[in-house]
Amino acid sequence: DQQVKQNSPSLSVQEGRISILNCDYTNSMFDYFLWYKKYPAEGPTFLISISSIKDKNEDGRFTVFLNKSAKHLSLHIVPSQPGDSAVYFCAASAIGRDDKIIFGKGTRLHILP
Amino acid sequence: EAQVTQNPRYLITVTGKKLTVTCSQNMNHEYMSWYRQDPGLGLRQIYYSMNVEVTDKGDVPEGYKVSRKEKRNFPLILESPSPNQTSLYFCASSFEGINEKLFFGSGTQLSVL
C-alpha cells in the first residue's frame, strides 16, 4: 500500500521554464509534508515543507502547494536552473499519530540547456 | 560543521556475517532514523528513535536492529545479512521529530553476496 505516490519517475524541463513536480497521498491523517532533493552520491537535503493548515508555502524559487481535498501537493520551481537537476522526494507524516515518515519513490528532474 | 556522519561509505560482505553501520550526529538532535533506498522503491524507513533508549520500527524493520545508548549515535546492526539487504542506506536526524526537516548522512552502499 503506497501511501505517498510520485507518479512521474522522470521529468525534463527547459532551463528558465517552470518545473512542476507532483505528489499524491492516500492517508488523510497526514498533516505535514516535505520535499527533499537528492544528488547522486549524496544524502537527500531538505528543500521546503508545508503544514496541512496552509495551502501554499514559498521559499525563493520554490513553492509548494497543498490541496487537501484532492490529497495532492505539488512543488513548483521557477525559473528552473541546471543545478536543479536531481531526484526529488515527497514525504509525509502524521504528527501526533506516530513518528514515521513516508517517502514517495522520487521524480528525477532533468533541466535541459 | 553540523553534520550526520555514516561509516563506512561502501561495504561488501557475505551472507550471515554480522555487520554494523555507524551513524553519528553533532547537532544534539533528539530524533534519528535509518532508511534504505532501492531502485523503484524510493526511501523506506527502517527504524527510528525519538530519544536515548527509545527506538521503534519503521516500515521495513525485518532483519535489522538498532540501539540508542547515547544521543549522538544510532548504529544499524545486521545480525545475519542476506542478499535482499543489498541497498543504499541513509541515516538522518532532526532536532525534535518528524515535524522538522531531516539532516541526512552521505549514505552507505551495502552489498551482501
PDB file of C-alpha atoms in Angstrom:
ATOM      1  CA  ASP A   1       0.000   0.000   0.000  1.00  0.00           C
ATOM      2  CA  GLN A   2       1.775   3.064  -1.300  1.00  0.00           C
ATOM      3  CA  GLN A   3       0.636   5.958   0.838  1.00  0.00           C
ATOM      4  CA  VAL A   4       2.719   8.616  -0.918  1.00  0.00           C
ATOM      5  CA  LYS A   5       2.817   8.469  -4.703  1.00  0.00           C
ATOM      6  CA  GLN A   6       5.008  10.278  -7.164  1.00  0.00           C
ATOM      7  CA  ASN A   7       3.630   9.003 -10.428  1.00  0.00           C
ATOM      8  CA  SER A   8       6.206  10.582 -12.723  1.00  0.00           C
ATOM      9  CA  PRO A   9       9.544   8.771 -12.488  1.00  0.00           C
ATOM     10  CA  SER A  10      11.199  11.500 -14.542  1.00  0.00           C
ATOM     11  CA  LEU A  11      10.583  14.954 -15.932  1.00  0.00           C
ATOM     12  CA  SER A  12      12.517  17.108 -18.406  1.00  0.00           C
ATOM     13  CA  VAL A  13      12.189  20.885 -18.395  1.00  0.00           C
ATOM     14  CA  GLN A  14      13.900  23.614 -20.363  1.00  0.00           C
ATOM     15  CA  GLU A  15      16.202  25.884 -18.379  1.00  0.00           C
ATOM     16  CA  GLY A  16      14.380  29.045 -17.343  1.00  0.00           C
ATOM     17  CA  ARG A  17      10.918  27.461 -17.521  1.00  0.00           C
ATOM     18  CA  ILE A  18       8.754  26.243 -14.649  1.00  0.00           C
ATOM     19  CA  SER A  19       9.227  22.742 -13.235  1.00  0.00           C
ATOM     20  CA  ILE A  20       6.181  21.185 -11.580  1.00  0.00           C
ATOM     21  CA  LEU A  21       6.605  18.010  -9.563  1.00  0.00           C
ATOM     22  CA  ASN A  22       3.522  16.252  -8.280  1.00  0.00           C
ATOM     23  CA  CYS A  23       2.782  14.093  -5.262  1.00  0.00           C
ATOM     24  CA  ASP A  24      -0.416  12.341  -4.184  1.00  0.00           C
ATOM     25  CA  TYR A  25      -1.175  10.774  -0.826  1.00  0.00           C
ATOM     26  CA  THR A  26      -3.849   8.423   0.406  1.00  0.00           C
ATOM     27  CA  ASN A  27      -3.710   8.741   4.186  1.00  0.00           C
ATOM     28  CA  SER A  28      -5.964  11.579   5.338  1.00  0.00           C
ATOM     29  CA  MET A  29      -4.143  11.610   8.699  1.00  0.00           C
ATOM     30  CA  PHE A  30      -1.026  13.089   7.094  1.00  0.00           C
ATOM     31  CA  ASP A  31      -0.640  16.670   8.220  1.00  0.00           C
ATOM     32  CA  TYR A  32       2.917  17.618   7.396  1.00  0.00           C
ATOM     33  CA  PHE A  33       4.625  17.377   4.042  1.00  0.00           C
ATOM     34  CA  LEU A  34       8.208  17.907   2.957  1.00  0.00           C
ATOM     35  CA  TRP A  35      10.224  17.895  -0.246  1.00  0.00           C
ATOM     36  CA  TYR A  36      13.800  16.665  -0.384  1.00  0.00           C
ATOM     37  CA  LYS A  37      16.310  16.940  -3.190  1.00  0.00           C
ATOM     38  CA  LYS A  38      18.971  14.338  -3.852  1.00  0.00           C
ATOM     39  CA  TYR A  39      22.087  14.477  -5.982  1.00  0.00           C
ATOM     40  CA  PRO A  40      23.981  11.289  -6.920  1.00  0.00           C
ATOM     41  CA  ALA A  41      26.369  10.024  -4.241  1.00  0.00           C
ATOM     42  CA  GLU A  42      24.929  12.399  -1.656  1.00  0.00           C
ATOM     43  CA  GLY A  43      22.257  12.185   1.008  1.00  0.00           C
ATOM     44  CA  PRO A  44      18.925  13.931   0.470  1.00  0.00           C
ATOM     45  CA  THR A  45      18.721  17.560   1.530  1.00  0.00           C
ATOM     46  CA  PHE A  46      15.645  19.370   2.770  1.00  0.00           C
ATOM     47  CA  LEU A  47      14.031  21.747   0.304  1.00  0.00           C
ATOM     48  CA  ILE A  48      10.702  23.013   1.592  1.00  0.00           C
ATOM     49  CA  SER A  49       7.799  21.903   3.789  1.00  0.00           C
ATOM     50  CA  ILE A  50       4.144  22.672   4.352  1.00  0.00           C
ATOM     51  CA  SER A  51       1.739  22.063   7.185  1.00  0.00           C
ATOM     52  CA  SER A  52      -1.828  20.965   6.474  1.00  0.00           C
ATOM     53  CA  ILE A  53      -3.136  24.230   7.904  1.00  0.00           C
ATOM     54  CA  LYS A  54      -1.682  26.038   4.899  1.00  0.00           C
ATOM     55  CA  ASP A  55      -2.247  25.666   1.185  1.00  0.00           C
ATOM     56  CA  LYS A  56       0.923  27.343  -0.014  1.00  0.00           C
ATOM     57  CA  ASN A  57       4.464  27.890   1.163  1.00  0.00           C
ATOM     58  CA  GLU A  58       7.110  29.788  -0.735  1.00  0.00           C
ATOM     59  CA  ASP A  59      10.884  29.949  -0.401  1.00  0.00           C
ATOM     60  CA  GLY A  60      12.702  31.791  -3.150  1.00  0.00           C
ATOM     61  CA  ARG A  61      12.309  29.900  -6.419  1.00  0.00           C
ATOM     62  CA  PHE A  62      10.477  27.043  -4.696  1.00  0.00           C
ATOM     63  CA  THR A  63       6.771  26.962  -3.909  1.00  0.00           C
ATOM     64  CA  VAL A  64       4.772  24.061  -2.546  1.00  0.00           C
ATOM     65  CA  PHE A  65       1.007  23.914  -2.998  1.00  0.00           C
ATOM     66  CA  LEU A  66      -1.246  21.667  -0.947  1.00  0.00           C
ATOM     67  CA  ASN A  67      -4.756  20.630  -1.984  1.00  0.00           C
ATOM     68  CA  LYS A  68      -6.141  18.695   0.968  1.00  0.00           C
ATOM     69  CA  SER A  69      -9.434  17.798  -0.637  1.00  0.00           C
ATOM     70  CA  ALA A  70      -7.608  16.189  -3.550  1.00  0.00           C
ATOM     71  CA  LYS A  71      -4.845  14.811  -1.310  1.00  0.00           C
ATOM     72  CA  HIS A  72      -2.356  16.347  -3.698  1.00  0.00           C
ATOM     73  CA  LEU A  73       0.687  18.528  -3.392  1.00  0.00           C
ATOM     74  CA  SER A  74       2.994  19.990  -5.964  1.00  0.00           C
ATOM     75  CA  LEU A  75       6.412  21.605  -5.992  1.00  0.00           C
ATOM     76  CA  HIS A  76       6.969  24.489  -8.395  1.00  0.00           C
ATOM     77  CA  ILE A  77      10.465  25.626  -9.316  1.00  0.00           C
ATOM     78  CA  VAL A  78      10.646  28.949 -11.141  1.00  0.00           C
ATOM     79  CA  PRO A  79      12.843  29.578 -13.024  1.00  0.00           C
ATOM     80  CA  SER A  80      14.449  26.165 -13.414  1.00  0.00           C
ATOM     81  CA  GLN A  81      18.240  26.130 -13.333  1.00  0.00           C
ATOM     82  CA  PRO A  82      20.801  23.464 -14.297  1.00  0.00           C
ATOM     83  CA  GLY A  83      21.618  22.837 -10.627  1.00  0.00           C
ATOM     84  CA  ASP A  84      18.018  21.776 -10.088  1.00  0.00           C
ATOM     85  CA  SER A  85      18.690  18.536 -11.966  1.00  0.00           C
ATOM     86  CA  ALA A  86      18.288  15.947  -9.199  1.00  0.00           C
ATOM     87  CA  VAL A  87      15.870  13.412  -7.758  1.00  0.00           C
ATOM     88  CA  TYR A  88      13.057  14.953  -5.724  1.00  0.00           C
ATOM     89  CA  PHE A  89      11.317  13.055  -2.953  1.00  0.00           C
ATOM     90  CA  CYS A  90       7.982  13.955  -1.467  1.00  0.00           C
ATOM     91  CA  ALA A  91       7.472  12.903   2.182  1.00  0.00           C
ATOM     92  CA  ALA A  92       4.539  12.929   4.568  1.00  0.00           C
ATOM     93  CA  SER A  93       3.957  12.417   8.260  1.00  0.00           C
ATOM     94  CA  ALA A  94       1.088  12.404  10.753  1.00  0.00           C
ATOM     95  CA  ILE A  95       2.252  14.394  13.747  1.00  0.00           C
ATOM     96  CA  GLY A  96       0.838  13.016  16.975  1.00  0.00           C
ATOM     97  CA  ARG A  97      -0.093   9.667  15.446  1.00  0.00           C
ATOM     98  CA  ASP A  98       3.318   8.076  15.211  1.00  0.00           C
ATOM     99  CA  ASP A  99       6.791   9.191  14.328  1.00  0.00           C
ATOM    100  CA  LYS A 100       7.058   7.602  10.924  1.00  0.00           C
ATOM    101  CA  ILE A 101       7.861   9.448   7.753  1.00  0.00           C
ATOM    102  CA  ILE A 102       6.640   8.028   4.448  1.00  0.00           C
ATOM    103  CA  PHE A 103       8.539   8.907   1.293  1.00  0.00           C
ATOM    104  CA  GLY A 104       7.449   8.698  -2.314  1.00  0.00           C
ATOM    105  CA  LYS A 105       9.550   6.879  -4.892  1.00  0.00           C
ATOM    106  CA  GLY A 106      11.027  10.088  -6.234  1.00  0.00           C
ATOM    107  CA  THR A 107      10.969  12.010  -9.507  1.00  0.00           C
ATOM    108  CA  ARG A 108      14.153  12.599 -11.489  1.00  0.00           C
ATOM    109  CA  LEU A 109      14.199  16.139 -12.850  1.00  0.00           C
ATOM    110  CA  HIS A 110      16.372  16.943 -15.880  1.00  0.00           C
ATOM    111  CA  ILE A 111      16.917  20.596 -16.694  1.00  0.00           C
ATOM    112  CA  LEU A 112      17.723  20.947 -20.369  1.00  0.00           C
ATOM    113  CA  PRO A 113      20.030  23.713 -21.637  1.00  0.00           C
TER     114      PRO A 113
ATOM    115  CA  GLU B   1      30.349  21.836  10.898  1.00  0.00           C
ATOM    116  CA  ALA B   2      26.892  20.431  11.610  1.00  0.00           C
ATOM    117  CA  GLN B   3      26.630  17.011  10.062  1.00  0.00           C
ATOM    118  CA  VAL B   4      25.468  13.429  10.146  1.00  0.00           C
ATOM    119  CA  THR B   5      28.354  11.015   9.653  1.00  0.00           C
ATOM    120  CA  GLN B   6      27.899   7.462   8.447  1.00  0.00           C
ATOM    121  CA  ASN B   7      30.562   4.817   8.171  1.00  0.00           C
ATOM    122  CA  PRO B   8      31.546   3.052   6.095  1.00  0.00           C
ATOM    123  CA  ARG B   9      30.575   4.599   2.715  1.00  0.00           C
ATOM    124  CA  TYR B  10      30.907   1.255   0.954  1.00  0.00           C
ATOM    125  CA  LEU B  11      30.720  -2.258   2.354  1.00  0.00           C
ATOM    126  CA  ILE B  12      30.831  -5.656   0.673  1.00  0.00           C
ATOM    127  CA  THR B  13      30.122  -8.642   2.861  1.00  0.00           C
ATOM    128  CA  VAL B  14      28.890 -12.216   2.698  1.00  0.00           C
ATOM    129  CA  THR B  15      25.608 -13.724   3.786  1.00  0.00           C
ATOM    130  CA  GLY B  16      25.375 -14.292   7.529  1.00  0.00           C
ATOM    131  CA  LYS B  17      28.345 -12.202   8.622  1.00  0.00           C
ATOM    132  CA  LYS B  18      27.187  -9.702  11.228  1.00  0.00           C
ATOM    133  CA  LEU B  19      27.877  -6.067  10.466  1.00  0.00           C
ATOM    134  CA  THR B  20      27.276  -2.646  11.940  1.00  0.00           C
ATOM    135  CA  VAL B  21      26.879   0.658  10.112  1.00  0.00           C
ATOM    136  CA  THR B  22      27.619   3.577  12.387  1.00  0.00           C
ATOM    137  CA  CYS B  23      25.804   6.905  12.438  1.00  0.00           C
ATOM    138  CA  SER B  24      26.734   9.938  14.474  1.00  0.00           C
ATOM    139  CA  GLN B  25      25.343  13.478  14.584  1.00  0.00           C
ATOM    140  CA  ASN B  26      26.867  16.552  16.215  1.00  0.00           C
ATOM    141  CA  MET B  27      23.751  18.733  16.336  1.00  0.00           C
ATOM    142  CA  ASN B  28      22.289  17.484  19.637  1.00  0.00           C
ATOM    143  CA  HIS B  29      19.267  16.165  17.748  1.00  0.00           C
ATOM    144  CA  GLU B  30      16.638  14.159  19.584  1.00  0.00           C
ATOM    145  CA  TYR B  31      15.299  12.257  16.554  1.00  0.00           C
ATOM    146  CA  MET B  32      17.356   9.829  14.493  1.00  0.00           C
ATOM    147  CA  SER B  33      16.304   7.336  11.858  1.00  0.00           C
ATOM    148  CA  TRP B  34      17.520   4.883   9.229  1.00  0.00           C
ATOM    149  CA  TYR B  35      16.317   4.478   5.625  1.00  0.00           C
ATOM    150  CA  ARG B  36      17.108   2.256   2.713  1.00  0.00           C
ATOM    151  CA  GLN B  37      16.885   3.376  -0.884  1.00  0.00           C
ATOM    152  CA  ASP B  38      16.195   0.813  -3.583  1.00  0.00           C
ATOM    153  CA  PRO B  39      15.583   1.357  -7.308  1.00  0.00           C
ATOM    154  CA  GLY B  40      11.889   1.927  -7.973  1.00  0.00           C
ATOM    155  CA  LEU B  41      11.039   1.913  -4.279  1.00  0.00           C
ATOM    156  CA  GLY B  42      12.325   5.258  -3.061  1.00  0.00           C
ATOM    157  CA  LEU B  43      13.286   5.772   0.576  1.00  0.00           C
ATOM    158  CA  ARG B  44      11.814   3.430   3.147  1.00  0.00           C
ATOM    159  CA  GLN B  45      12.142   3.932   6.883  1.00  0.00           C
ATOM    160  CA  ILE B  46      13.748   1.051   8.784  1.00  0.00           C
ATOM    161  CA  TYR B  47      13.881   2.231  12.401  1.00  0.00           C
ATOM    162  CA  TYR B  48      13.663   5.499  14.237  1.00  0.00           C
ATOM    163  CA  SER B  49      14.451   6.846  17.676  1.00  0.00           C
ATOM    164  CA  MET B  50      12.818   9.757  19.452  1.00  0.00           C
ATOM    165  CA  ASN B  51      15.426   9.888  22.198  1.00  0.00           C
ATOM    166  CA  VAL B  52      18.039   7.892  24.099  1.00  0.00           C
ATOM    167  CA  GLU B  53      16.876   4.343  24.813  1.00  0.00           C
ATOM    168  CA  VAL B  54      13.692   4.906  22.767  1.00  0.00           C
ATOM    169  CA  THR B  55      13.529   3.113  19.419  1.00  0.00           C
ATOM    170  CA  ASP B  56      10.674   1.978  17.207  1.00  0.00           C
ATOM    171  CA  LYS B  57      10.077   0.139  13.967  1.00  0.00           C
ATOM    172  CA  GLY B  58       9.588   1.896  10.674  1.00  0.00           C
ATOM    173  CA  ASP B  59       8.085   0.287   7.597  1.00  0.00           C
ATOM    174  CA  VAL B  60      10.796  -2.272   6.822  1.00  0.00           C
ATOM    175  CA  PRO B  61      12.440  -3.333  10.135  1.00  0.00           C
ATOM    176  CA  GLU B  62      12.825  -7.062   9.409  1.00  0.00           C
ATOM    177  CA  GLY B  63      16.438  -8.204   9.582  1.00  0.00           C
ATOM    178  CA  TYR B  64      17.700  -5.065  11.288  1.00  0.00           C
ATOM    179  CA  LYS B  65      18.421  -3.928  14.829  1.00  0.00           C
ATOM    180  CA  VAL B  66      19.293  -0.539  16.231  1.00  0.00           C
ATOM    181  CA  SER B  67      20.367   0.908  19.552  1.00  0.00           C
ATOM    182  CA  ARG B  68      20.380   4.410  21.016  1.00  0.00           C
ATOM    183  CA  LYS B  69      22.604   4.358  24.063  1.00  0.00           C
ATOM    184  CA  GLU B  70      23.870   7.881  23.505  1.00  0.00           C
ATOM    185  CA  LYS B  71      22.108  10.843  21.969  1.00  0.00           C
ATOM    186  CA  ARG B  72      24.620  11.338  19.177  1.00  0.00           C
ATOM    187  CA  ASN B  73      24.949   7.718  17.957  1.00  0.00           C
ATOM    188  CA  PHE B  74      22.438   5.449  16.263  1.00  0.00           C
ATOM    189  CA  PRO B  75      24.096   2.341  14.792  1.00  0.00           C
ATOM    190  CA  LEU B  76      22.302  -0.007  12.400  1.00  0.00           C
ATOM    191  CA  ILE B  77      23.024  -3.680  13.027  1.00  0.00           C
ATOM    192  CA  LEU B  78      22.508  -6.525  10.587  1.00  0.00           C
ATOM    193  CA  GLU B  79      22.868  -9.699  12.663  1.00  0.00           C
ATOM    194  CA  SER B  80      22.727 -12.073   9.688  1.00  0.00           C
ATOM    195  CA  PRO B  81      22.788 -10.122   6.420  1.00  0.00           C
ATOM    196  CA  SER B  82      21.091 -11.571   3.368  1.00  0.00           C
ATOM    197  CA  PRO B  83      21.354 -10.577  -0.327  1.00  0.00           C
ATOM    198  CA  ASN B  84      17.952  -8.810  -0.191  1.00  0.00           C
ATOM    199  CA  GLN B  85      19.546  -6.327   2.210  1.00  0.00           C
ATOM    200  CA  THR B  86      21.844  -5.114  -0.540  1.00  0.00           C
ATOM    201  CA  SER B  87      20.884  -1.462  -0.698  1.00  0.00           C
ATOM    202  CA  LEU B  88      21.875   2.158  -0.174  1.00  0.00           C
ATOM    203  CA  TYR B  89      21.378   3.124   3.460  1.00  0.00           C
ATOM    204  CA  PHE B  90      20.900   6.593   4.902  1.00  0.00           C
ATOM    205  CA  CYS B  91      20.934   7.791   8.456  1.00  0.00           C
ATOM    206  CA  ALA B  92      19.130  11.040   9.301  1.00  0.00           C
ATOM    207  CA  SER B  93      18.425  13.224  12.309  1.00  0.00           C
ATOM    208  CA  SER B  94      16.261  16.165  13.281  1.00  0.00           C
ATOM    209  CA  PHE B  95      16.011  18.375  16.333  1.00  0.00           C
ATOM    210  CA  GLU B  96      12.745  17.109  17.716  1.00  0.00           C
ATOM    211  CA  GLY B  97      10.980  14.797  15.319  1.00  0.00           C
ATOM    212  CA  ILE B  98       9.050  14.340  12.149  1.00  0.00           C
ATOM    213  CA  ASN B  99       7.648  17.856  12.012  1.00  0.00           C
ATOM    214  CA  GLU B 100      11.095  19.204  11.296  1.00  0.00           C
ATOM    215  CA  LYS B 101      13.473  18.787   8.424  1.00  0.00           C
ATOM    216  CA  LEU B 102      15.796  15.829   8.445  1.00  0.00           C
ATOM    217  CA  PHE B 103      19.535  16.084   8.006  1.00  0.00           C
ATOM    218  CA  PHE B 104      20.866  13.085   6.109  1.00  0.00           C
ATOM    219  CA  GLY B 105      24.236  11.401   6.072  1.00  0.00           C
ATOM    220  CA  SER B 106      26.040  10.710   2.785  1.00  0.00           C
ATOM    221  CA  GLY B 107      24.911   7.112   2.621  1.00  0.00           C
ATOM    222  CA  THR B 108      26.355   3.601   2.911  1.00  0.00           C
ATOM    223  CA  GLN B 109      26.258   1.335  -0.125  1.00  0.00           C
ATOM    224  CA  LEU B 110      25.990  -2.225   1.156  1.00  0.00           C
ATOM    225  CA  SER B 111      26.400  -5.335  -0.990  1.00  0.00           C
ATOM    226  CA  VAL B 112      25.647  -8.714   0.538  1.00  0.00           C
ATOM    227  CA  LEU B 113      26.988 -11.613  -1.557  1.00  0.00           C
TER     228      LEU B 113
END
